[in-house]
Short mmCIF file of C-alpha atoms in Angstrom, two decimals:
data_model
loop_
_atom_site.label_atom_id
_atom_site.label_comp_id
_atom_site.label_asym_id
_atom_site.label_seq_id
_atom_site.Cartn_x
_atom_site.Cartn_y
_atom_site.Cartn_z
CA MET A 1020 0.05 0.02 0.05
CA SER A 1021 1.16 3.41 -0.65
CA GLY A 1022 0.33 5.97 2.09
CA LEU A 1023 -3.07 6.65 3.55
CA LEU A 1024 -5.50 8.71 1.55
CA VAL A 1025 -9.09 9.61 1.82
CA LEU A 1026 -11.45 9.87 -1.08
CA ALA A 1027 -14.20 12.47 -2.01
CA ALA A 1028 -15.40 15.35 -4.08
CA LEU A 1029 -12.81 16.71 -6.46
CA LEU A 1030 -11.18 20.13 -6.27
CA PRO A 1031 -10.47 21.00 -9.87
CA PHE A 1032 -8.60 23.94 -11.46
CA ALA A 1033 -9.66 24.92 -15.01
CA VAL A 1034 -10.68 23.42 -18.28
CA GLY A 1035 -11.01 24.48 -21.88
CA GLN A 1036 -11.95 23.41 -25.46
CA LEU A 1037 -9.44 25.21 -27.72
CA VAL A 1038 -5.89 23.87 -27.59
CA GLY A 1039 -3.13 25.98 -26.07
CA THR A 1040 0.51 26.04 -27.18
CA ASN A 1041 2.31 27.17 -24.03
CA GLN A 1042 2.85 23.74 -22.65
CA ALA A 1043 3.27 20.56 -24.82
CA GLU A 1044 0.93 17.69 -23.91
CA ASN A 1045 2.86 14.51 -23.36
CA HIS A 1046 0.87 11.63 -21.89
CA PRO A 1047 2.71 9.62 -19.26
CA THR A 1048 3.00 6.03 -20.69
CA MET A 1049 1.68 3.07 -18.83
CA THR A 1050 1.21 -0.62 -19.73
CA TRP A 1051 -1.74 -2.93 -18.88
CA GLN A 1052 -2.40 -6.61 -19.76
CA LYS A 1053 -5.13 -8.23 -21.78
CA CYS A 1054 -5.74 -11.78 -20.80
CA THR A 1055 -7.46 -14.65 -22.65
CA GLY A 1056 -6.74 -18.03 -21.10
CA THR A 1057 -6.78 -19.19 -17.51
CA GLY A 1058 -4.56 -18.69 -14.44
CA GLY A 1059 -3.00 -15.40 -15.45
CA ASN A 1060 -0.48 -17.06 -17.90
CA SER A 1061 -1.98 -15.87 -21.25
CA CYS A 1062 -1.78 -12.09 -20.76
CA THR A 1063 -0.27 -9.77 -23.40
CA THR A 1064 1.08 -6.38 -22.60
CA GLN A 1065 -0.75 -3.28 -24.08
CA SER A 1066 1.28 -0.14 -24.35
CA ALA A 1067 -0.85 2.84 -23.48
CA SER A 1068 -0.89 6.12 -21.58
CA VAL A 1069 -2.89 8.18 -19.21
CA VAL A 1070 -4.38 11.73 -19.59
CA ILE A 1071 -5.38 14.18 -16.83
CA ASP A 1072 -8.93 15.48 -16.69
CA ALA A 1073 -9.48 18.88 -18.38
CA ASN A 1074 -10.89 20.28 -15.22
CA TRP A 1075 -7.38 20.55 -13.81
CA ARG A 1076 -5.81 22.25 -16.68
CA TRP A 1077 -4.70 25.82 -17.22
CA LEU A 1078 -7.48 27.70 -19.19
CA HIS A 1079 -6.22 31.00 -20.83
CA GLN A 1080 -7.32 33.36 -23.53
CA GLY A 1081 -6.18 32.40 -26.98
CA ALA A 1082 -3.91 29.54 -28.00
CA SER A 1083 -0.65 31.31 -26.85
CA GLY A 1084 -2.07 33.81 -24.37
CA PHE A 1085 -1.46 34.13 -20.67
CA THR A 1086 -4.68 35.79 -19.42
CA ASN A 1087 -6.68 33.38 -17.28
CA CYS A 1088 -10.18 32.66 -18.44
CA TYR A 1089 -10.83 31.16 -14.94
CA THR A 1090 -9.08 32.07 -11.68
CA GLY A 1091 -9.77 30.46 -8.36
CA ASN A 1092 -13.37 29.72 -8.82
CA THR A 1093 -14.42 32.74 -10.76
CA TRP A 1094 -14.87 33.12 -14.62
CA ASP A 1095 -13.54 36.29 -16.32
CA THR A 1096 -16.90 37.54 -17.68
CA SER A 1097 -15.13 39.85 -20.24
CA ILE A 1098 -13.74 36.72 -21.88
CA CYS A 1099 -16.60 34.43 -21.03
CA PRO A 1100 -19.85 36.44 -21.33
CA ASP A 1101 -21.69 33.11 -22.35
CA GLY A 1102 -20.73 29.42 -22.74
CA LYS A 1103 -20.28 29.42 -26.62
CA THR A 1104 -18.15 32.61 -26.59
CA CYS A 1105 -16.07 31.33 -23.73
CA ALA A 1106 -15.31 28.01 -25.74
CA ALA A 1107 -14.27 30.13 -28.74
CA ASN A 1108 -12.10 32.37 -26.69
CA CYS A 1109 -10.37 30.04 -24.30
CA ALA A 1110 -7.67 27.36 -24.80
CA LEU A 1111 -6.86 24.31 -22.73
CA ASP A 1112 -3.17 23.79 -22.35
CA GLY A 1113 -0.93 20.92 -21.87
CA ALA A 1114 0.01 19.51 -18.48
CA ASP A 1115 3.20 19.27 -16.49
CA TYR A 1116 2.20 15.91 -15.01
CA SER A 1117 4.91 15.48 -12.48
CA GLY A 1118 5.74 18.99 -11.50
CA THR A 1119 2.26 20.45 -11.24
CA TYR A 1120 0.09 17.43 -10.52
CA GLY A 1121 2.26 14.74 -8.90
CA ILE A 1122 1.47 12.17 -11.45
CA SER A 1123 4.18 9.73 -12.69
CA THR A 1124 4.29 6.29 -14.32
CA SER A 1125 6.81 3.52 -14.43
CA GLY A 1126 6.14 0.42 -16.48
CA ASN A 1127 2.71 -0.88 -15.38
CA ALA A 1128 2.46 1.45 -12.37
CA LEU A 1129 0.78 4.86 -11.97
CA THR A 1130 1.41 6.97 -8.92
CA MET A 1131 -0.74 9.88 -8.02
CA LYS A 1132 0.14 12.29 -5.14
CA PHE A 1133 -2.50 13.88 -3.05
CA VAL A 1134 -1.05 17.34 -2.62
CA THR A 1135 1.57 18.72 -4.96
CA VAL A 1136 3.02 22.24 -4.51
CA SER A 1137 4.44 24.09 -7.62
CA GLN A 1138 3.32 27.71 -8.39
CA GLN A 1139 0.24 26.86 -6.40
CA PRO A 1140 -1.03 23.85 -4.44
CA ASN A 1141 -2.85 21.12 -6.46
CA ILE A 1142 -5.18 18.95 -4.53
CA GLY A 1143 -5.89 15.50 -5.98
CA SER A 1144 -6.28 14.51 -9.64
CA ARG A 1145 -8.26 12.26 -11.97
CA VAL A 1146 -6.86 10.62 -15.06
CA TYR A 1147 -8.12 8.32 -17.82
CA LEU A 1148 -6.59 5.41 -19.65
CA MET A 1149 -6.00 6.09 -23.32
CA ALA A 1150 -6.39 3.45 -26.09
CA PRO A 1151 -3.08 1.86 -27.02
CA GLY A 1152 -1.22 3.96 -29.51
CA SER A 1153 -4.03 6.68 -29.54
CA GLN A 1154 -3.79 10.38 -28.72
CA THR A 1155 -7.49 11.04 -29.43
CA ALA A 1156 -9.59 8.16 -27.92
CA TYR A 1157 -9.94 6.69 -24.38
CA GLN A 1158 -9.70 2.94 -23.98
CA THR A 1159 -13.11 1.48 -23.52
CA PHE A 1160 -13.85 -1.74 -21.79
CA GLN A 1161 -16.80 -4.17 -22.46
CA PHE A 1162 -16.64 -6.08 -19.11
CA ALA A 1163 -19.75 -8.38 -19.14
CA ASN A 1164 -18.53 -11.82 -18.14
CA GLN A 1165 -14.97 -10.39 -17.61
CA GLU A 1166 -12.80 -9.68 -14.61
CA PHE A 1167 -10.75 -6.63 -13.61
CA LEU A 1168 -7.51 -6.71 -11.53
CA PRO A 1169 -5.64 -3.66 -10.28
CA CYS A 1170 -2.82 -4.44 -7.79
CA GLY A 1171 -1.33 -2.65 -4.73
CA LEU A 1172 -3.91 0.23 -4.99
CA ASN A 1173 -5.32 2.95 -2.73
CA GLY A 1174 -7.83 5.42 -4.18
CA ALA A 1175 -10.80 5.52 -6.52
CA LEU A 1176 -10.75 3.38 -9.57
CA TYR A 1177 -13.94 3.10 -11.65
CA PHE A 1178 -15.48 2.83 -15.04
CA SER A 1179 -17.58 5.75 -16.50
CA GLN A 1180 -19.61 5.63 -19.66
CA MET A 1181 -17.98 8.67 -21.14
CA ASP A 1182 -17.63 9.16 -24.84
CA ALA A 1183 -14.36 7.62 -26.18
CA ASP A 1184 -13.55 10.87 -28.07
CA GLY A 1185 -14.04 13.12 -25.06
CA GLY A 1186 -17.31 14.47 -26.38
CA VAL A 1187 -15.85 15.92 -29.60
CA ALA A 1188 -18.59 14.45 -31.82
CA LYS A 1189 -21.42 15.83 -29.61
CA SER A 1190 -19.85 19.35 -29.73
CA ASN A 1191 -20.43 19.78 -33.41
CA GLY A 1192 -16.90 21.08 -33.79
CA ALA A 1193 -16.71 23.28 -30.81
CA ASN A 1194 -14.43 20.89 -28.81
CA LYS A 1195 -10.97 21.12 -30.38
CA ALA A 1196 -9.23 19.46 -27.34
CA GLY A 1197 -11.00 16.15 -27.03
CA ALA A 1198 -9.66 13.00 -25.27
CA LYS A 1199 -6.10 14.10 -25.64
CA TYR A 1200 -6.75 16.91 -23.19
CA GLY A 1201 -9.03 14.92 -20.88
CA THR A 1202 -12.41 16.34 -21.85
CA GLY A 1203 -15.94 14.73 -21.62
CA TYR A 1204 -16.12 13.60 -17.97
CA CYS A 1205 -19.40 12.35 -16.55
CA ASP A 1206 -20.55 10.07 -13.76
CA ALA A 1207 -23.63 8.97 -11.73
CA GLN A 1208 -23.41 11.84 -9.35
CA CYS A 1209 -24.15 14.19 -12.33
CA PRO A 1210 -21.41 16.54 -11.33
CA ARG A 1211 -22.11 20.29 -11.90
CA ASP A 1212 -18.43 21.39 -11.56
CA ILE A 1213 -17.33 20.27 -15.00
CA LYS A 1214 -16.42 23.62 -16.66
CA PHE A 1215 -17.00 22.56 -20.35
CA ILE A 1216 -19.72 20.13 -21.44
CA ASN A 1217 -19.77 19.10 -25.13
CA GLY A 1218 -17.83 22.19 -26.20
CA VAL A 1219 -19.83 24.83 -24.30
CA ALA A 1220 -18.60 26.51 -21.12
CA ASN A 1221 -20.75 25.64 -18.11
CA SER A 1222 -20.62 29.28 -16.99
CA ALA A 1223 -24.36 30.25 -16.87
CA GLY A 1224 -25.79 30.05 -13.42
CA TRP A 1225 -22.29 29.63 -11.82
CA GLN A 1226 -22.23 30.12 -8.09
CA PRO A 1227 -18.73 30.28 -6.37
CA SER A 1228 -18.22 28.87 -2.90
CA PRO A 1229 -15.19 28.95 -0.70
CA ASN A 1230 -13.88 25.61 -1.79
CA ASP A 1231 -15.80 24.40 -4.84
CA SER A 1232 -17.92 25.68 -7.69
CA ALA A 1233 -21.38 24.87 -8.66
CA PHE A 1234 -22.80 25.36 -12.12
CA ALA A 1235 -26.32 25.12 -13.74
CA ILE A 1236 -25.69 22.07 -15.81
CA GLY A 1237 -24.73 18.61 -14.72
CA THR A 1238 -23.27 15.79 -16.78
CA CYS A 1239 -24.54 12.29 -16.00
CA CYS A 1240 -23.68 8.80 -17.05
CA PRO A 1241 -23.62 5.27 -15.63
CA GLU A 1242 -20.77 4.46 -13.33
CA MET A 1243 -19.13 1.26 -11.96
CA ASP A 1244 -16.97 1.87 -8.86
CA VAL A 1245 -14.52 -1.02 -8.85
CA TRP A 1246 -12.62 0.37 -5.95
CA GLU A 1247 -13.30 3.18 -3.54
CA ALA A 1248 -10.97 2.81 -0.58
CA ASN A 1249 -8.40 4.02 1.96
CA SER A 1250 -6.56 2.00 4.59
CA VAL A 1251 -9.61 1.78 6.78
CA SER A 1252 -12.58 0.88 4.50
CA ALA A 1253 -13.26 -0.21 0.93
CA ALA A 1254 -16.41 -0.54 -1.24
CA PHE A 1255 -17.44 -1.62 -4.75
CA THR A 1256 -20.56 0.01 -6.12
CA PRO A 1257 -22.50 -0.13 -9.37
CA HIS A 1258 -24.49 3.11 -10.27
CA PRO A 1259 -26.95 2.65 -13.10
CA CYS A 1260 -28.81 5.42 -14.99
CA THR A 1261 -32.01 5.50 -16.84
CA THR A 1262 -30.20 7.07 -19.83
CA GLN A 1263 -27.22 5.33 -21.37
CA GLY A 1264 -24.06 7.24 -22.18
CA GLN A 1265 -23.33 10.96 -21.37
CA SER A 1266 -26.23 13.24 -20.90
CA THR A 1267 -26.85 16.63 -19.33
CA CYS A 1268 -29.19 17.60 -16.70
CA THR A 1269 -30.50 20.78 -14.90
CA GLY A 1270 -32.36 21.25 -11.66
CA THR A 1271 -34.17 18.18 -10.21
CA SER A 1272 -33.31 16.09 -13.29
CA CYS A 1273 -29.76 15.88 -11.88
CA SER A 1274 -29.30 13.22 -9.31
CA GLN A 1275 -29.34 14.51 -5.72
CA PRO A 1276 -28.16 12.91 -2.33
CA ASN A 1277 -31.01 10.96 -0.58
CA SER A 1278 -33.35 11.55 -3.50
CA THR A 1279 -35.02 9.30 -6.02
CA GLN A 1280 -35.10 12.14 -8.60
CA GLY A 1281 -32.85 12.32 -11.58
CA THR A 1282 -31.62 10.02 -14.22
CA CYS A 1283 -28.86 8.16 -12.11
CA ASP A 1284 -28.63 6.15 -8.94
CA GLN A 1285 -26.41 8.39 -6.94
CA ALA A 1286 -26.34 6.04 -3.89
CA GLY A 1287 -25.73 2.89 -5.90
CA CYS A 1288 -25.64 -0.59 -4.35
CA ASP A 1289 -22.41 -0.86 -2.35
CA PHE A 1290 -20.63 -3.72 -0.75
CA ASN A 1291 -18.52 -2.46 2.17
CA SER A 1292 -17.37 -5.36 4.40
CA TYR A 1293 -17.44 -3.22 7.57
CA ARG A 1294 -20.91 -1.85 6.72
CA MET A 1295 -22.19 -5.40 6.03
CA GLY A 1296 -21.18 -6.56 9.52
CA ASN A 1297 -17.71 -7.97 9.28
CA THR A 1298 -15.56 -5.52 11.10
CA ALA A 1299 -12.46 -7.58 11.13
CA PHE A 1300 -12.11 -8.23 7.47
CA TYR A 1301 -10.47 -5.21 5.91
CA GLY A 1302 -7.99 -2.77 7.47
CA PRO A 1303 -4.61 -2.63 9.22
CA GLY A 1304 -3.83 -6.12 10.56
CA LYS A 1305 -7.15 -7.64 9.44
CA THR A 1306 -7.90 -10.40 7.09
CA VAL A 1307 -6.98 -8.18 4.21
CA ASN A 1308 -4.12 -6.34 5.78
CA THR A 1309 -3.87 -2.83 4.34
CA GLN A 1310 -0.42 -2.39 5.82
CA GLN A 1311 0.88 -4.76 3.08
CA LYS A 1312 0.39 -4.88 -0.77
CA PHE A 1313 -2.54 -6.80 -2.10
CA THR A 1314 -4.33 -7.44 -5.42
CA VAL A 1315 -7.99 -6.93 -5.91
CA VAL A 1316 -9.95 -8.93 -8.52
CA THR A 1317 -13.48 -7.89 -9.48
CA GLN A 1318 -15.53 -10.45 -11.60
CA PHE A 1319 -18.56 -9.34 -13.64
CA ILE A 1320 -20.47 -12.69 -14.05
CA GLY A 1321 -22.80 -13.26 -16.93
CA ASN A 1322 -23.88 -11.59 -20.07
CA PRO A 1323 -26.09 -9.80 -19.23
CA ILE A 1324 -24.33 -9.27 -15.91
CA ASN A 1325 -26.20 -10.79 -13.01
CA GLN A 1326 -23.51 -10.84 -10.27
CA ILE A 1327 -20.43 -8.83 -9.25
CA LYS A 1328 -17.95 -10.78 -7.24
CA ARG A 1329 -14.85 -9.68 -5.34
CA PHE A 1330 -11.61 -11.57 -4.42
CA TYR A 1331 -8.27 -10.44 -2.81
CA VAL A 1332 -4.94 -11.84 -3.25
CA GLN A 1333 -2.30 -11.28 -0.60
CA ASN A 1334 0.88 -13.08 0.26
CA GLY A 1335 0.03 -15.78 -2.38
CA LYS A 1336 -3.33 -16.54 -0.84
CA VAL A 1337 -6.72 -15.90 -2.51
CA ILE A 1338 -9.18 -14.45 -0.03
CA SER A 1339 -12.87 -14.47 -0.79
CA ASN A 1340 -14.93 -11.47 -0.06
CA SER A 1341 -16.52 -11.37 3.33
CA ASN A 1342 -20.14 -12.52 3.83
CA SER A 1343 -22.81 -10.21 5.12
CA THR A 1344 -23.84 -10.78 8.74
CA ILE A 1345 -26.77 -8.21 8.50
CA SER A 1346 -30.05 -9.80 9.44
CA GLY A 1347 -32.12 -10.48 6.32
CA VAL A 1348 -29.14 -9.85 3.96
CA SER A 1349 -27.05 -12.84 2.84
CA GLY A 1350 -24.07 -13.34 0.43
CA ASN A 1351 -20.74 -11.77 -0.38
CA SER A 1352 -21.42 -10.44 -3.91
CA ILE A 1353 -23.72 -7.80 -5.58
CA THR A 1354 -26.81 -9.21 -7.10
CA ASP A 1355 -30.25 -7.58 -7.61
CA SER A 1356 -31.58 -9.62 -4.71
CA PHE A 1357 -28.75 -8.70 -2.54
CA CYS A 1358 -29.39 -5.02 -3.19
CA ALA A 1359 -33.15 -5.25 -2.60
CA ALA A 1360 -32.49 -6.94 0.72
CA GLN A 1361 -29.74 -4.47 1.72
CA LYS A 1362 -31.99 -1.50 0.95
CA THR A 1363 -34.76 -2.94 3.02
CA ALA A 1364 -32.46 -3.74 5.97
CA PHE A 1365 -30.93 -0.23 5.98
CA GLY A 1366 -34.20 1.63 5.40
CA ASP A 1367 -33.00 3.03 2.10
CA SER A 1368 -34.99 3.67 -1.14
CA ASN A 1369 -34.09 1.11 -3.74
CA THR A 1370 -33.01 3.70 -6.40
CA PHE A 1371 -30.57 0.95 -7.68
CA SER A 1372 -33.54 -1.08 -8.96
CA GLN A 1373 -35.55 2.13 -10.03
CA LYS A 1374 -32.76 3.29 -12.23
CA GLY A 1375 -32.02 -0.08 -13.91
CA GLY A 1376 -30.27 -2.41 -11.52
CA LEU A 1377 -27.59 -4.83 -12.72
CA ALA A 1378 -29.34 -5.00 -16.23
CA GLY A 1379 -28.70 -1.31 -16.70
CA ILE A 1380 -24.97 -1.60 -15.72
CA SER A 1381 -24.73 -4.56 -18.13
CA LYS A 1382 -25.98 -2.39 -20.97
CA SER A 1383 -23.36 0.20 -20.14
CA ALA A 1384 -20.60 -2.54 -19.84
CA SER A 1385 -21.53 -3.91 -23.22
CA ALA A 1386 -21.39 -0.45 -24.81
CA GLY A 1387 -18.02 0.20 -23.41
CA MET A 1388 -16.84 2.34 -20.43
CA VAL A 1389 -13.68 4.36 -19.82
CA LEU A 1390 -11.33 3.57 -16.92
CA VAL A 1391 -10.82 6.43 -14.50
CA MET A 1392 -8.19 6.55 -11.67
CA SER A 1393 -8.18 9.25 -9.06
CA ILE A 1394 -7.14 10.52 -5.69
CA TRP A 1395 -9.47 12.98 -3.97
CA ASP A 1396 -10.97 14.43 -0.73
CA ASP A 1397 -14.61 15.19 0.09
CA HIS A 1398 -16.00 18.71 0.56
CA ALA A 1399 -19.45 17.49 0.51
CA ALA A 1400 -19.58 14.82 3.25
CA ASN A 1401 -15.95 14.47 4.56
CA MET A 1402 -15.85 10.92 3.26
CA LEU A 1403 -17.94 9.73 6.07
CA TRP A 1404 -20.07 7.58 3.55
CA LEU A 1405 -17.02 5.38 3.17
CA ASP A 1406 -15.21 5.02 6.64
CA ALA A 1407 -17.43 6.51 9.39
CA PRO A 1408 -20.96 6.76 10.60
CA TYR A 1409 -23.24 8.26 7.85
CA PRO A 1410 -25.63 9.97 7.48
CA PRO A 1411 -25.03 12.08 10.57
CA ASN A 1412 -28.78 12.26 11.50
CA LYS A 1413 -28.97 8.52 12.03
CA SER A 1414 -27.76 6.58 15.09
CA ALA A 1415 -24.37 5.00 14.54
CA SER A 1416 -25.78 1.69 15.85
CA SER A 1417 -28.46 1.54 13.20
CA PRO A 1418 -27.94 -1.15 10.53
CA GLY A 1419 -25.87 0.19 7.65
CA VAL A 1420 -24.93 3.52 9.19
CA THR A 1421 -21.31 2.82 10.31
CA ARG A 1422 -18.98 2.09 7.42
CA GLY A 1423 -15.62 2.04 9.19
CA THR A 1424 -13.58 2.93 12.35
CA CYS A 1425 -13.18 6.71 11.50
CA SER A 1426 -14.93 9.07 13.82
CA PRO A 1427 -17.90 11.27 12.79
CA SER A 1428 -15.67 14.36 13.02
CA SER A 1429 -12.94 12.99 10.72
CA GLY A 1430 -12.36 13.68 7.02
CA ALA A 1431 -12.59 17.54 6.90
CA PRO A 1432 -10.65 18.55 3.79
CA LYS A 1433 -8.70 21.23 5.64
CA ASP A 1434 -7.42 18.60 8.05
CA VAL A 1435 -6.78 16.02 5.36
CA GLU A 1436 -4.96 18.40 3.09
CA SER A 1437 -2.81 19.56 5.97
CA ASN A 1438 -2.17 16.36 7.95
CA ASN A 1439 -2.06 13.81 4.88
CA ALA A 1440 -0.53 16.10 2.13
CA ASN A 1441 2.16 13.36 1.45
CA ALA A 1442 -0.43 10.56 0.89
CA GLN A 1443 -0.32 9.07 -2.63
CA VAL A 1444 -1.85 6.18 -4.46
CA THR A 1445 -0.21 3.64 -6.73
CA TYR A 1446 -2.26 1.57 -9.34
CA SER A 1447 -0.18 -1.22 -10.90
CA ASN A 1448 -0.36 -4.47 -12.74
CA ILE A 1449 -3.76 -3.76 -14.25
CA LYS A 1450 -5.18 -6.83 -16.13
CA PHE A 1451 -8.44 -7.40 -17.93
CA GLY A 1452 -9.95 -10.52 -19.49
CA PRO A 1453 -12.43 -13.36 -19.30
CA ILE A 1454 -13.38 -14.92 -15.85
CA GLY A 1455 -10.33 -16.81 -14.51
CA SER A 1456 -7.87 -15.34 -16.90
CA THR A 1457 -6.07 -12.72 -14.90
CA PHE A 1458 -4.89 -14.70 -11.79
CA ALA A 1459 -4.35 -18.18 -10.43
CA GLN A 1460 -7.44 -18.77 -8.47
CA GLY A 1461 -6.26 -21.68 -6.34
CA SER A 1462 -8.39 -22.36 -3.17
CA ALA A 1463 -9.92 -19.21 -1.76
CA GLN A 1464 -9.86 -18.64 2.02
#
């Protein structure tokens, strides 16, 4: 494991659609493996790269200009009086991956630092895997009846049904930057802090806050969280949407916390071992010991997908996921019946079923989803939904409320960014292929 980190809402810098010329864009190279046979012995290396999300990039006036279009969390309205004019005026520049963002690669490993200080502090980052040999398209994965294996990780790794070209086709020519510059992000939270959507600046209705920004338009798409974790707690969570692929939303059509409105299932159906009753399974010195390196295997069973299974491999041993000990909820994998029972036991609305369930996620998986890797902290809920009692208005002893050993007062970004500035996450040895192809299964414990 590489340091302790906490996950949460991102704190981005700036984004654009034209291409700037002040900093060359050179994607850090990274290999991953595509597997076909069984036991992890038939995997071929894919030479690819990663690209940082456009929201972190310097946005300036003109291709070679130095006047910021966006500073702090405020648009320059003289350059950006409206979304279309802003896109025509502002350029998205290349990235200094290591110096500015703390992102580096070596062979099959990607390392992302939490806080990097250059001209100004950078907090967290988000990158996408590019298609092998491509500068203009993200790698998409069709993962029905497949398994996915990232090793020695600590952070948020997930699939998003983004457009492979970064939204270029949908922009009708307005987006000149595309996937090469990390455009087109969307997820099941329908984030409203994405500064350009399909080639238009998301500046109308913008409301600054001390830490983040909120805009009028959200950008939604199905999401499969393979890994959301720190050293205390871990979860895997599918988030279906009623609309396939990237779409926009405004007002109540955007997904909201603790609401059944919107196109996407913001809550998802999660499997967190601590939340499901086994408090000795994952963490420092526990069955899956987060003080040592381990491998995570996620299997998507069936086509269409009807089950999502989890294994861990540590010190040469295959460890099956923990079983639920919650009354009325059985099993150690995600199925539609598990999700229905969990929602009933925890007193939650079953938005997972309402928004499409595993059938919806399977449609997204068959269409192809982009791999996202990130490190982040949470200005919205202090990461309590992952590793502490949440929501705060419920008793910590109520079923499903406590998700880890962190205190209800933990996770404030100002504390995390100060006390854990040196945290980092390393994703390595990524493999993808049919069930049983990425690792030697042996006998699970």
